[in-house]
XYZ file of C-alpha atoms in Angstrom:
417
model
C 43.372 -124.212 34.807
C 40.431 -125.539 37.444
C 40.693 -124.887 40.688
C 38.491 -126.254 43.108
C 38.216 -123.460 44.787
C 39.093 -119.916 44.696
C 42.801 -118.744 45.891
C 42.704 -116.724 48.869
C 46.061 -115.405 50.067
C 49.004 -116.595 50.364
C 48.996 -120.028 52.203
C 51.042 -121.139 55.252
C 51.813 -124.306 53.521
C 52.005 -125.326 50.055
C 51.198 -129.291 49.028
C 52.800 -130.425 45.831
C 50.309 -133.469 45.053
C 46.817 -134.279 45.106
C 47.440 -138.378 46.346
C 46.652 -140.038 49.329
C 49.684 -138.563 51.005
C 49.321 -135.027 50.156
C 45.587 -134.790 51.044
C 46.091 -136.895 53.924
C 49.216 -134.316 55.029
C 46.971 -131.346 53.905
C 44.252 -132.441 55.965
C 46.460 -132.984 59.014
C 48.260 -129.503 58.798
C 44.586 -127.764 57.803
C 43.022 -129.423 61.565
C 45.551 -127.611 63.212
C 44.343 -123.845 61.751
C 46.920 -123.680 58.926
C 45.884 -122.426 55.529
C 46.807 -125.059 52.936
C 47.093 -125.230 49.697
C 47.330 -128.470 47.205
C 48.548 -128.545 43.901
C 47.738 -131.300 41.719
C 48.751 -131.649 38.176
C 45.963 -133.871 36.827
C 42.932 -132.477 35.855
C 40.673 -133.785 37.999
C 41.573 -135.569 41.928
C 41.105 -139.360 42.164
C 43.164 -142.478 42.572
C 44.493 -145.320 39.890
C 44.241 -148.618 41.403
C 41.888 -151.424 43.293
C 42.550 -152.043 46.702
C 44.387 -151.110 49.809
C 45.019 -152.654 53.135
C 45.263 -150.401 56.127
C 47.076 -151.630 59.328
C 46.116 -150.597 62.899
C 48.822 -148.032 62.936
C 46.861 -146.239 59.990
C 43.102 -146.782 60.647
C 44.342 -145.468 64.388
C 45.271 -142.354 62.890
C 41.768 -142.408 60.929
C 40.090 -142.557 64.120
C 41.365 -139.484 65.622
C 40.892 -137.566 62.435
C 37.145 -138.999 62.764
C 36.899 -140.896 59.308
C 37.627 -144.292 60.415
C 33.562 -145.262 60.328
C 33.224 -143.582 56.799
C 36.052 -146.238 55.969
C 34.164 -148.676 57.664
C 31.095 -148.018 55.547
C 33.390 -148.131 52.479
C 35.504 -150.696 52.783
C 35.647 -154.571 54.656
C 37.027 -155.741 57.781
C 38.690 -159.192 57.178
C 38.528 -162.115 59.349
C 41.684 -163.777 58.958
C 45.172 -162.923 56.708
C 46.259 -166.055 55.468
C 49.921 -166.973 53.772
C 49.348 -170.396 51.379
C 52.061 -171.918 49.196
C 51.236 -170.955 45.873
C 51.897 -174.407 44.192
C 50.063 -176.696 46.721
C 47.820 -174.522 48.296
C 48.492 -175.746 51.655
C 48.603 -172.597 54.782
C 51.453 -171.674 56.060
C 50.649 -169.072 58.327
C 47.626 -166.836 59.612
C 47.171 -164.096 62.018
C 43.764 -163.429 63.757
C 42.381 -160.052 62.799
C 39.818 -159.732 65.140
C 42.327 -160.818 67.444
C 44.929 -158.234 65.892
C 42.238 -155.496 66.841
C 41.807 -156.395 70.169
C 45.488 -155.919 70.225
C 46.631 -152.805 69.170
C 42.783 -151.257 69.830
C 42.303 -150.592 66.193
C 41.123 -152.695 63.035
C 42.916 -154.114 60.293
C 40.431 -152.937 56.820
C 41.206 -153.368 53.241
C 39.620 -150.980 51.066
C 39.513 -149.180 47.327
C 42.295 -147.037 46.870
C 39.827 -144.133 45.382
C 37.660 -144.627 48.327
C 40.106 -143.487 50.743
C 41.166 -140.894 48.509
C 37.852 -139.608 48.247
C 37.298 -139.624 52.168
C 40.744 -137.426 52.393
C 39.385 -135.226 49.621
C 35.926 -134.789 51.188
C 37.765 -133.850 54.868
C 40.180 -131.665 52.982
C 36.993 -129.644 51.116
C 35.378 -129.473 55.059
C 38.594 -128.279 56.375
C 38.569 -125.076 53.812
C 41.721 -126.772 51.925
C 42.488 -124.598 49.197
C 42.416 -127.346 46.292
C 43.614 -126.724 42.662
C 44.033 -128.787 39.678
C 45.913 -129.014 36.714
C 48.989 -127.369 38.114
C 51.717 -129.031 37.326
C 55.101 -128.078 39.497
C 58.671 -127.907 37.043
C 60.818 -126.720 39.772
C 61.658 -125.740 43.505
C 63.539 -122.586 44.968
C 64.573 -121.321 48.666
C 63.282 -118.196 49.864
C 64.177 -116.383 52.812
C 61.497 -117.489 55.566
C 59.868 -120.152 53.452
C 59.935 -121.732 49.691
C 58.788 -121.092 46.397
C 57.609 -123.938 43.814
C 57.407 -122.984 39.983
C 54.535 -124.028 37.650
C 55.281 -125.289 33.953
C 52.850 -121.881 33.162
C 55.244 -119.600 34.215
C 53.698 -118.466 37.544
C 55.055 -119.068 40.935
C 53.831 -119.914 44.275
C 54.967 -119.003 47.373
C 54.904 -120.158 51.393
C 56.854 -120.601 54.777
C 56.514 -124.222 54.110
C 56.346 -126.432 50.678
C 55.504 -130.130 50.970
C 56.364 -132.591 48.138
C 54.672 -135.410 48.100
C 54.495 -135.648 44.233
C 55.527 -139.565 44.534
C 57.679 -141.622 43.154
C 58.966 -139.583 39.955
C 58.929 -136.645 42.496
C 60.025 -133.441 40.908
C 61.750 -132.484 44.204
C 63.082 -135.564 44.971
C 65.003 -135.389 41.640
C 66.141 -131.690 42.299
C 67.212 -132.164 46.106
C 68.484 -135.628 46.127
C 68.983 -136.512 42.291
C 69.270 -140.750 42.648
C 67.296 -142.886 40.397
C 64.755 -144.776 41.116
C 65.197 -148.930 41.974
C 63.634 -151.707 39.749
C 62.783 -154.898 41.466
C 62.099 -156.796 38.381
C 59.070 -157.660 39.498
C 55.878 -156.157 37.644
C 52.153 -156.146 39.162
C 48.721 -156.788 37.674
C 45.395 -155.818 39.194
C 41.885 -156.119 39.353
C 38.910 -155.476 40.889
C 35.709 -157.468 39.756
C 31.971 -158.386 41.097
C 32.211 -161.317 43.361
C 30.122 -163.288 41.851
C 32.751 -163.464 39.197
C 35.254 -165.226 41.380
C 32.406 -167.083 44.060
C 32.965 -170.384 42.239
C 36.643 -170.142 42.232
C 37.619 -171.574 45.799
C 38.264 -167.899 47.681
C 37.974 -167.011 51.044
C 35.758 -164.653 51.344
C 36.358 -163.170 54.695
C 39.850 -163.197 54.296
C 43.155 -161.401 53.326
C 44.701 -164.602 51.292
C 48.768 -164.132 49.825
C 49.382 -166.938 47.632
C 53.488 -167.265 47.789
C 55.073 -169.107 45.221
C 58.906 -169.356 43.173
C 58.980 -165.890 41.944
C 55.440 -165.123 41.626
C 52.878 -164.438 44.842
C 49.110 -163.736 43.875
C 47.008 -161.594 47.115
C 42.693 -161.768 47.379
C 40.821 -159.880 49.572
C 37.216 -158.754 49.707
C 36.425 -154.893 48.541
C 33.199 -152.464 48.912
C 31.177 -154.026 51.868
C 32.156 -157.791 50.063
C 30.680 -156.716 46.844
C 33.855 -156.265 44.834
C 36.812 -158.649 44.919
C 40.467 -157.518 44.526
C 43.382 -159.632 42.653
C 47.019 -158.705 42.946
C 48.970 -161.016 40.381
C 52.764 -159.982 40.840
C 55.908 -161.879 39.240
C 59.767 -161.830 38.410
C 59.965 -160.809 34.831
C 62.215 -162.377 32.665
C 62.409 -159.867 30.115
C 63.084 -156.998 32.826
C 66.083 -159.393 33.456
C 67.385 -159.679 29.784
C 67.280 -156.044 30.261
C 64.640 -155.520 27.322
C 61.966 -151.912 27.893
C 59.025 -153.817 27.023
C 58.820 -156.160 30.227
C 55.575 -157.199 32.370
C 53.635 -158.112 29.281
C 50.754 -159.863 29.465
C 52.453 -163.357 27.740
C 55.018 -163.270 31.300
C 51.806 -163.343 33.388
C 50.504 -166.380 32.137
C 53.799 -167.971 31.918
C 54.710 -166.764 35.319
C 51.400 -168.802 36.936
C 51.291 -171.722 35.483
C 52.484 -173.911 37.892
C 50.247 -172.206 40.521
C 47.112 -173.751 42.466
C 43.569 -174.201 40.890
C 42.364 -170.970 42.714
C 45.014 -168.854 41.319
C 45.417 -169.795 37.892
C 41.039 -169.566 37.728
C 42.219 -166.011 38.946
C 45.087 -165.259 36.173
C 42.432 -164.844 33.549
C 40.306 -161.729 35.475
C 43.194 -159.782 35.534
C 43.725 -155.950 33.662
C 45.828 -156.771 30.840
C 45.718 -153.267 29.441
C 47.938 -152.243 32.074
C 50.887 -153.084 34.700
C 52.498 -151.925 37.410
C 56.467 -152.432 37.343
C 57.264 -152.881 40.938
C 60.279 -149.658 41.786
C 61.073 -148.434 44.843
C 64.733 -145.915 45.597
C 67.309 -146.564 48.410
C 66.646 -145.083 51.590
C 68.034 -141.281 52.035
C 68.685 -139.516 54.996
C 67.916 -135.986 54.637
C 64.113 -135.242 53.983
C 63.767 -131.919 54.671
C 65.920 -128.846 52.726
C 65.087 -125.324 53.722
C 61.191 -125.579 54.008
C 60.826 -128.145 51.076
C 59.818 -131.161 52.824
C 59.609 -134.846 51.564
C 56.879 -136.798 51.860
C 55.168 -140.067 51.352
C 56.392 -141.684 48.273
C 58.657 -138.858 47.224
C 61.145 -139.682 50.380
C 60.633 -143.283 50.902
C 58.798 -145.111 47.909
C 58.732 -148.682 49.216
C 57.932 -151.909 47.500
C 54.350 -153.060 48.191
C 55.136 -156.155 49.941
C 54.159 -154.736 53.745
C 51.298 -152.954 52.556
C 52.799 -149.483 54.027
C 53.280 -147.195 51.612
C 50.070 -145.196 51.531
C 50.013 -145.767 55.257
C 53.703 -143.951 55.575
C 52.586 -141.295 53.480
C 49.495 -140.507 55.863
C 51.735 -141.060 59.289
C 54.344 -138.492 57.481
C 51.589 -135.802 57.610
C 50.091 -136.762 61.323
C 53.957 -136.757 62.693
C 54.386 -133.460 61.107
C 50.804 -132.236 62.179
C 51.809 -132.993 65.509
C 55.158 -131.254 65.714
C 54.137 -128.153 64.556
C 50.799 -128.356 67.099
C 53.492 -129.021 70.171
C 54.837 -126.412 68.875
C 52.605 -124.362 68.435
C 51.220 -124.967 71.990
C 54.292 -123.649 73.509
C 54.728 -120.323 71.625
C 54.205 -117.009 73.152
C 50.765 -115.253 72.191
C 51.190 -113.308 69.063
C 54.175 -115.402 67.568
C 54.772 -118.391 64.934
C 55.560 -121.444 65.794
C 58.835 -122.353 64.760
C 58.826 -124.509 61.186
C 62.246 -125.517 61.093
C 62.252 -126.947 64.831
C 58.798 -129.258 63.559
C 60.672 -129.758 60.556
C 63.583 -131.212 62.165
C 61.522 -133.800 64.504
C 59.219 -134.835 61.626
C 62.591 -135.910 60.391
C 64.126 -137.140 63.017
C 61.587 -140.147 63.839
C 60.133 -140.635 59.759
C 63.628 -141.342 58.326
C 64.061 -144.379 60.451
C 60.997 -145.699 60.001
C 60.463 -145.860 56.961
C 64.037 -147.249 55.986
C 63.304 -150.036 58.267
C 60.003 -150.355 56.269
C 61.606 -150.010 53.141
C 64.435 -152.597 53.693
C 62.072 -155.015 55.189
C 59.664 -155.135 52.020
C 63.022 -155.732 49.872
C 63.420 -158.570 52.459
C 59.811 -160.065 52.250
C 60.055 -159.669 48.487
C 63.227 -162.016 48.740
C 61.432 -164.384 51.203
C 57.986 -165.020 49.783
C 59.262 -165.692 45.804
C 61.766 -168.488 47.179
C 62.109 -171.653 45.511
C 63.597 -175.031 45.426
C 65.230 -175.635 49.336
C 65.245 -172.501 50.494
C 61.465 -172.440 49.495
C 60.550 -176.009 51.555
C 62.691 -174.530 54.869
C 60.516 -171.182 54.730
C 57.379 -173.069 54.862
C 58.859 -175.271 57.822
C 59.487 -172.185 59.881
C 56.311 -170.472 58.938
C 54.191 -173.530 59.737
C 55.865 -173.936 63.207
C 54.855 -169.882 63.639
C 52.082 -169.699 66.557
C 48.989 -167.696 65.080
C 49.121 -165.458 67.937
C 52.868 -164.231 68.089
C 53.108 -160.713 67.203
C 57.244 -160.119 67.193
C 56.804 -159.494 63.805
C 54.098 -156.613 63.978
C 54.039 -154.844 67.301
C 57.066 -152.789 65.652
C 54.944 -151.611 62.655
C 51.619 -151.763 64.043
C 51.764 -150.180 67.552
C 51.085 -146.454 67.921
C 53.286 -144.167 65.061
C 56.204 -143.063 67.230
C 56.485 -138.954 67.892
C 60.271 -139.555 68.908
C 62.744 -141.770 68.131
C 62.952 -143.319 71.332
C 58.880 -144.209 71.036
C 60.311 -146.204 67.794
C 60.122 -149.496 68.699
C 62.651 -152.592 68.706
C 62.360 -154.357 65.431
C 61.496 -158.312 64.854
C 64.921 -160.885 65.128
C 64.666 -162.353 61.838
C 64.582 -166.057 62.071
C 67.418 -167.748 59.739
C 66.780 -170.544 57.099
């Protein structure tokens, strides 16, 4: 084993996962005096992946935690985000950034998934988070006044509160809910390259650009202070269809773009073929919290990726929690503990809705952006008519993370094709 750090006691929470979401919800619960703990089963913390876009309703939640200039200094704030047809290239919708900040008061920044893992790490290490590698949790148990996670070694850890945010294959998630996970049939591919690999290949720069195109969409944005440049190449795969294991191969990717736009298919070629991303999510659940075990992030509502939520979920998960057990906190008599189970129950009384509205709307956008034929020429009628400036369709996602579920807001009226 390699801890980080030396154990010290028995902690007042326990965080299954070392990920964006579990440092993030470690960091939260350590601001408010709490001794945490985080268990991560790799040997080492860091992040797979290129880049990540953070809404308002995230880098908001940076601010108060005081990292949002570190991000800044780590990652780019785009000009524009920019929908184009995938086949002809032509726009079909943009919204304002600099506008969108002036908005909701906060910016909208892509950057490096392991960059904003290592600025949670780094606050965690401040805070005095206890954090251990290569623990790897097997199994979860209820205690009386708290929780107890077991370790494939044969030890056990105990504390009044356990958090799983282990992910998408949670461990928990299996024990305490048991469904299966949800495949889209869609795979990803990635990359992240030097931008003067791509200068030459008709990008936008200064922008967030989602190519959308009959069962394919291809996303470009800036990375590293406009140094780096990030691809997303994601398509319907045809072998995931015929039901076959080995699907997403690098053969469907080509395939998949080859009726796409210059500027795409010059992008095809720069992508990881060594590895893919199969695009999964689950169905929504209800019930989040059992005992003191505690969903969280992608181990209660793994979403597909087309908001560009489900690192940002993870991180509201652990400031709504943060916050309950603070307010509660507040109001305790000297000398007593604030009650878990009352935070526990309004974390999941505002998160659960949320995040199945998030969740049901990517499923929806997935649908929407990978039309094709009539259905494809009517979407890009109504998002061509779509005023650059009308935010129906992001003050309920973007706006301040609601507390209570009557801070939730109204959600967008879908517009019929």
């Amino acid at each position: 084993m390699n801890p980080e750090s030396s154990p010290a006691g028995r902690p007042d929470v326990l965080v299954v996962g070392g990920g964006i979401g579990g440092l993030g919800s470690a960091y939260a619960l350590a601001r408010q005096g709490l001794r945490v703990r985080v268990l991560e089963r790799a040997k080492e913390f860091g992040e797979v992946g290129a880049g990540l876009q953070i809404a308002p309703n995230c880098t908001r939640i940076l601010a108060e935690y005081g990292l949002l200039e570190e991000a800044r200094t780590l990652g780019v704030v785009p000009e524009h985000m920019v929908m184009r047809d995938a086949l002809d290239s032509r726009e079909l919708t943009r919204l304002d950034l600099r506008d969108l900040e002036r908005r909701y008061g906060f910016p909208y920044m892509v950057i490096h998934r392991s960059d904003l893992h290592g600025i949670f790490l780094r606050a965690c290490r401040r805070a005095g988070v206890d954090l251990l590698t290569d623990r790897t949790v097997v199994d979860y148990e209820h205690t009386d006044g708290g929780a107890l996670i077991r370790l494939e070694d044969g030890s056990a850890e105990e504390a009044p509160l356990v958090v799983a945010a282990d992910g998408l294959h949670s461990v928990a998630r299996r024990k305490l809910v048991g469904d299966d996970v949800v495949s889209s049939d869609y795979v990803a591919y990635r990359a992240a390259v030097p931008i003067e690999q791509v200068r030459h290949n008709g990008i936008a720069e200064k922008d967030v650009t989602v190519y959308v195109g009959p069962r394919c969409h291809f996303v470009q944005y800036a990375l590293r202070g406009g140094d780096m440049f990030n691809q997303v190449a994601v398509f319907e795969s045809p072998k995931a269809l015929a039901g076959r294991d080995d699907w997403g191969t690098p053969d469907e990717l080509d395939a998949a773009f080859e009726r796409t736009c210059d500027t795409v298919r010059k992008g095809i070629p720069l992508m990881w073929r060594d590895r893919w991303w199969q695009m999964l999510d689950r169905d929504p659940v209800e019930t989040w919290v059992h005992g003191r075990i505690a969903l969280l992030g992608d181990a209660a509502h793994p979403p597909l990726q087309y908001m560009a939520q489900g690192a940002i979920m993870a991180i509201e998960d652990g400031w709504v929690l943060a916050r309950h057990y603070a307010r509660l906190a507040e109001a305790a008599e000297a000398g007593t503990r604030p009650d878990w189970d009352a935070a526990l129950t309004a974390y999941e009384a505002v998160r659960v809705e949320h995040c199945r509205r998030v969740q049901t709307t990517a499923r929806a956008w997935g649908e929407l952006w990978h039309l094709d034929g009539e259905s494809r020429r009517r979407r890009n009628a109504i998002m061509r008519a779509r005023d650059t400036y009308d935010y129906s369709f992001t003050d309920w996602v973007y706006g301040p993370t609601a507390l209570t579920p009557d801070e939730e807001p109204e959600m967008f009226t879908p517009i019929p094709l």
